[in-house]
Short mmCIF file of C-alpha atoms in Angstrom, two decimals:
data_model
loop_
_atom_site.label_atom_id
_atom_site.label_comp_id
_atom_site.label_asym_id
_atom_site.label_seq_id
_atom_site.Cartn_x
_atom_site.Cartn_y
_atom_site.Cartn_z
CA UNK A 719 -27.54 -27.57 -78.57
CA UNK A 720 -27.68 -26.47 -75.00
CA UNK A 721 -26.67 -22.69 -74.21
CA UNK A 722 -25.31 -22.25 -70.98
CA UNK A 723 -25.70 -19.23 -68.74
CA UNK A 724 -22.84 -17.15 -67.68
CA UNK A 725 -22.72 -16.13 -64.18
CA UNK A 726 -21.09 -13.47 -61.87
CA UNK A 727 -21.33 -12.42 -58.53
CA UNK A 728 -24.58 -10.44 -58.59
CA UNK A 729 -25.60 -11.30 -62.06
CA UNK A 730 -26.70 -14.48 -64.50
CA UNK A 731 -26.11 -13.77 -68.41
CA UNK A 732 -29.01 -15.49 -69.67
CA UNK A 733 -29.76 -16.43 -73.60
CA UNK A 734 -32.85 -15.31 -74.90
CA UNK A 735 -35.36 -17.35 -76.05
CA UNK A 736 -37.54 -16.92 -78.34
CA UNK A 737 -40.61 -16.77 -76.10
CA UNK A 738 -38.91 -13.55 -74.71
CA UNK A 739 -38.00 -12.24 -78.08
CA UNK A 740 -41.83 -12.49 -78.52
CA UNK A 741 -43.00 -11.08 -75.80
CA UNK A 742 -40.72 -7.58 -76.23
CA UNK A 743 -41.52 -7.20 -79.91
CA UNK A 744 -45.01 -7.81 -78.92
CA UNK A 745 -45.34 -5.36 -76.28
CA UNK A 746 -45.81 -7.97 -73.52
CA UNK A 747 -45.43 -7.54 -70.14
CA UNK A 748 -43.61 -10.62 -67.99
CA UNK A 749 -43.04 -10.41 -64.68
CA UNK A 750 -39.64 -11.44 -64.13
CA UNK A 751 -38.86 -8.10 -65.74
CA UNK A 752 -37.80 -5.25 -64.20
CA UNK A 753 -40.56 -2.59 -64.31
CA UNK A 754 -38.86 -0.50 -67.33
CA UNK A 755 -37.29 -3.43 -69.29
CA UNK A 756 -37.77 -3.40 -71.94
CA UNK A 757 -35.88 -0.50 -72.98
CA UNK A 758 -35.77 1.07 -76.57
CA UNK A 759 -32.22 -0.91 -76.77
CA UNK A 760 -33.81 -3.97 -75.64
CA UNK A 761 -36.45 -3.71 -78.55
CA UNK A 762 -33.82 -3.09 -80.99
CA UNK A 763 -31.58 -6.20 -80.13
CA UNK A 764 -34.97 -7.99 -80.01
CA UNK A 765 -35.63 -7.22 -83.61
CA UNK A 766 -32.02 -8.04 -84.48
CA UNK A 767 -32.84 -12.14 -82.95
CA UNK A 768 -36.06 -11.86 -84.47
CA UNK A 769 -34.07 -10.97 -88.07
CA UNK A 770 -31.10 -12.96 -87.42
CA UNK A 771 -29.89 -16.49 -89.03
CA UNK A 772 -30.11 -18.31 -85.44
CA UNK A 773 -26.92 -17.64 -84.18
CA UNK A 774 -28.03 -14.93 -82.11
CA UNK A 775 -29.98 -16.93 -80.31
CA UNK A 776 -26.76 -19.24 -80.07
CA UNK A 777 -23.99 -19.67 -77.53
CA UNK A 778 -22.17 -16.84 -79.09
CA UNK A 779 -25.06 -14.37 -79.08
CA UNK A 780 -27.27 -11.81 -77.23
CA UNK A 781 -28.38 -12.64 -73.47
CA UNK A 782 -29.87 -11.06 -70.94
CA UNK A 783 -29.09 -9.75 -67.47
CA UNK A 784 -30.64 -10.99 -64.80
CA UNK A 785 -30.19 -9.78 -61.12
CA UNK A 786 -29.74 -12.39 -59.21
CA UNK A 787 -30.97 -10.79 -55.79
CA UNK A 788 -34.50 -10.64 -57.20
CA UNK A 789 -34.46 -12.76 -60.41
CA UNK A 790 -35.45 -10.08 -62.95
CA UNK A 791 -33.93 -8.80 -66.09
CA UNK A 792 -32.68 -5.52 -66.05
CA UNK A 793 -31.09 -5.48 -69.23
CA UNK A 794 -29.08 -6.80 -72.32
CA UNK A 795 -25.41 -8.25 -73.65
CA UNK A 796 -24.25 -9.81 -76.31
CA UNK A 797 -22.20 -10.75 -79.26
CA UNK A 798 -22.73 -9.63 -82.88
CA UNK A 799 -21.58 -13.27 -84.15
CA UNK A 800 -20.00 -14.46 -85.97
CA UNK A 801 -16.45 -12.54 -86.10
CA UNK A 802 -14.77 -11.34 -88.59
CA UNK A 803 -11.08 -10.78 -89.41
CA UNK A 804 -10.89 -12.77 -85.77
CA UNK A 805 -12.71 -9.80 -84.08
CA UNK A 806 -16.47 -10.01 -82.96
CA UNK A 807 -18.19 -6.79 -81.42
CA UNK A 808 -20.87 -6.80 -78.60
CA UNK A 809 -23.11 -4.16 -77.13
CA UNK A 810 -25.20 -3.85 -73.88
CA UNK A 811 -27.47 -1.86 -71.90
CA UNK A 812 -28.75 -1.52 -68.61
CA UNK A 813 -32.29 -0.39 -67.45
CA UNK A 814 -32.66 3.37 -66.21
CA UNK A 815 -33.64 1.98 -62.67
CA UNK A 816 -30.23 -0.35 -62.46
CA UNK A 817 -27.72 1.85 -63.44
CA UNK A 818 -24.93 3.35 -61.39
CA UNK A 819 -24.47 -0.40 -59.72
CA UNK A 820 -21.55 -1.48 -61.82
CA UNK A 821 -23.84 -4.38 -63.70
CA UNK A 822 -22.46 -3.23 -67.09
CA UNK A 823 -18.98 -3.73 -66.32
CA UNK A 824 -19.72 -6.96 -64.19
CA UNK A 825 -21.74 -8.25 -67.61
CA UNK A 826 -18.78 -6.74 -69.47
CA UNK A 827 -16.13 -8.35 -67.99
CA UNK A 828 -18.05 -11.47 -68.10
CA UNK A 829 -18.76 -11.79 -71.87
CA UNK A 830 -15.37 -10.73 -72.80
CA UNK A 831 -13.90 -13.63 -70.68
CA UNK A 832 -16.13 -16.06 -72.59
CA UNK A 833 -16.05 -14.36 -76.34
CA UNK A 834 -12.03 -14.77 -75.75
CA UNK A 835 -12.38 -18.21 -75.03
CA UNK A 836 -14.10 -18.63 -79.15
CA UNK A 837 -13.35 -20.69 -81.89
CA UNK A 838 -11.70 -17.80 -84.11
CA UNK A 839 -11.82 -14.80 -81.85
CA UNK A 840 -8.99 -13.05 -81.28
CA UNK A 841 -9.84 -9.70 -80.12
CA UNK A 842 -12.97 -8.26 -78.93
CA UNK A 843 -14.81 -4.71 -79.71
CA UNK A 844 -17.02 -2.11 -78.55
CA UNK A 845 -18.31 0.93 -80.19
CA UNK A 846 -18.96 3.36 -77.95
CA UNK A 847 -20.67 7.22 -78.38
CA UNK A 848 -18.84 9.76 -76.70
CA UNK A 849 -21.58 11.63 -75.84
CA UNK A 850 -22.08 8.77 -73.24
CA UNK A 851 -19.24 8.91 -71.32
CA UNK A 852 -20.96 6.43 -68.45
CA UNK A 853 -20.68 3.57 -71.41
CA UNK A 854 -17.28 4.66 -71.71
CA UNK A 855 -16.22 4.50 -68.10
CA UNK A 856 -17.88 1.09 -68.00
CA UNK A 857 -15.62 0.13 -71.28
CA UNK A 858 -12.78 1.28 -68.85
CA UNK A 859 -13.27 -0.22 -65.83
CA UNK A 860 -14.17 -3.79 -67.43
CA UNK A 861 -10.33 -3.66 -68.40
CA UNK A 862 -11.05 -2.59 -72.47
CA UNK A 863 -8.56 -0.23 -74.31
CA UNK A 864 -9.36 2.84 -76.57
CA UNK A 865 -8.60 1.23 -79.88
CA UNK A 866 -9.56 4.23 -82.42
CA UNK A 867 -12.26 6.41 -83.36
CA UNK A 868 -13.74 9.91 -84.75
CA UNK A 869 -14.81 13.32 -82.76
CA UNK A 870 -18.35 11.15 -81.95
CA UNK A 871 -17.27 7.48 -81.95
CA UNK A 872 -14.60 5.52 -79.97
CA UNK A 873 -13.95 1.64 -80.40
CA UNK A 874 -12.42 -0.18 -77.05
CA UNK A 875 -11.24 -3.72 -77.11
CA UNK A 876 -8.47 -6.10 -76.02
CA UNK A 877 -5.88 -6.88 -77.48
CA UNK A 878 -5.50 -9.01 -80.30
CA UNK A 879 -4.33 -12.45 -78.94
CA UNK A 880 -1.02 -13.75 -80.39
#
């Protein structure tokens, strides 16, 4: 099966492959990286491919972010497939050097779109620290509601689709 990319205006959502999975765990350096991808986040979803049944490495799972003004990755998105109860969470990141530039919310909005579009996805989740109130502006802007949550957690999503 073919995974296609998913592209917005300044970005392509790219699957990873297992080459790049590889190379991060690995502590290889590529040069269609940005000079501090990978981040510790980028390791960590890494490790989750690496331990995963395949499907993160499917249609529905983790990609990365690639500028498309210069062609290198400067970060992560993805879905934690498969959902459940007809919800399926994601997460991203952004490298230190690209942040502030809206990415997350372009990569945001962009995944959302496509998770909705699913076999058996009705509603889709982020958890969210609020000790990182940037990740929560960007679960703002890219159109998510606050859902629920604790004094250190919040959960944004849309709504669940009739």
């Amino acid at each position: 099966m073919s995974v296609s990319d998913l592209t917005t205006g300044r970005l392509v959502l790219r699957p990873w492959t297992v080459a790049e999975v590889t190379a991060v765990l690995g502590g290889e350096r590529r040069t269609h990286w940005a000079d501090d991808f990978p981040s510790e986040g980028d390791r960590v979803i890494a490790g989750f491919i690496a331990e995963s049944d395949g499907t993160a490495l499917g249609e529905f799972g983790q990609r990365q972010l690639v500028e498309k003004a210069t062609g290198l990755v400067v970060g992560a998105i993805g879905l934690f497939w498969p959902p459940a109860g007809g919800v399926v969470e994601f997460g991203y990141g952004v490298v230190a050097s690209r942040r502030g530039r809206g990415y997350a919310t372009e990569a945001t909005r962009a995944l959302v779109a496509f998770a909705l579009t699913a076999p058996g996805v009705e509603s889709v989740v982020a958890k969210v620290e609020l000790s990182n109130p940037a990740s929560v502006r960007v679960l703002e802007n890219a159109g998510l509601s606050h859902l629920d949550g604790d004094a250190r957690t919040a959960t944004f999503g849309t709504a669940v689709r009739a």
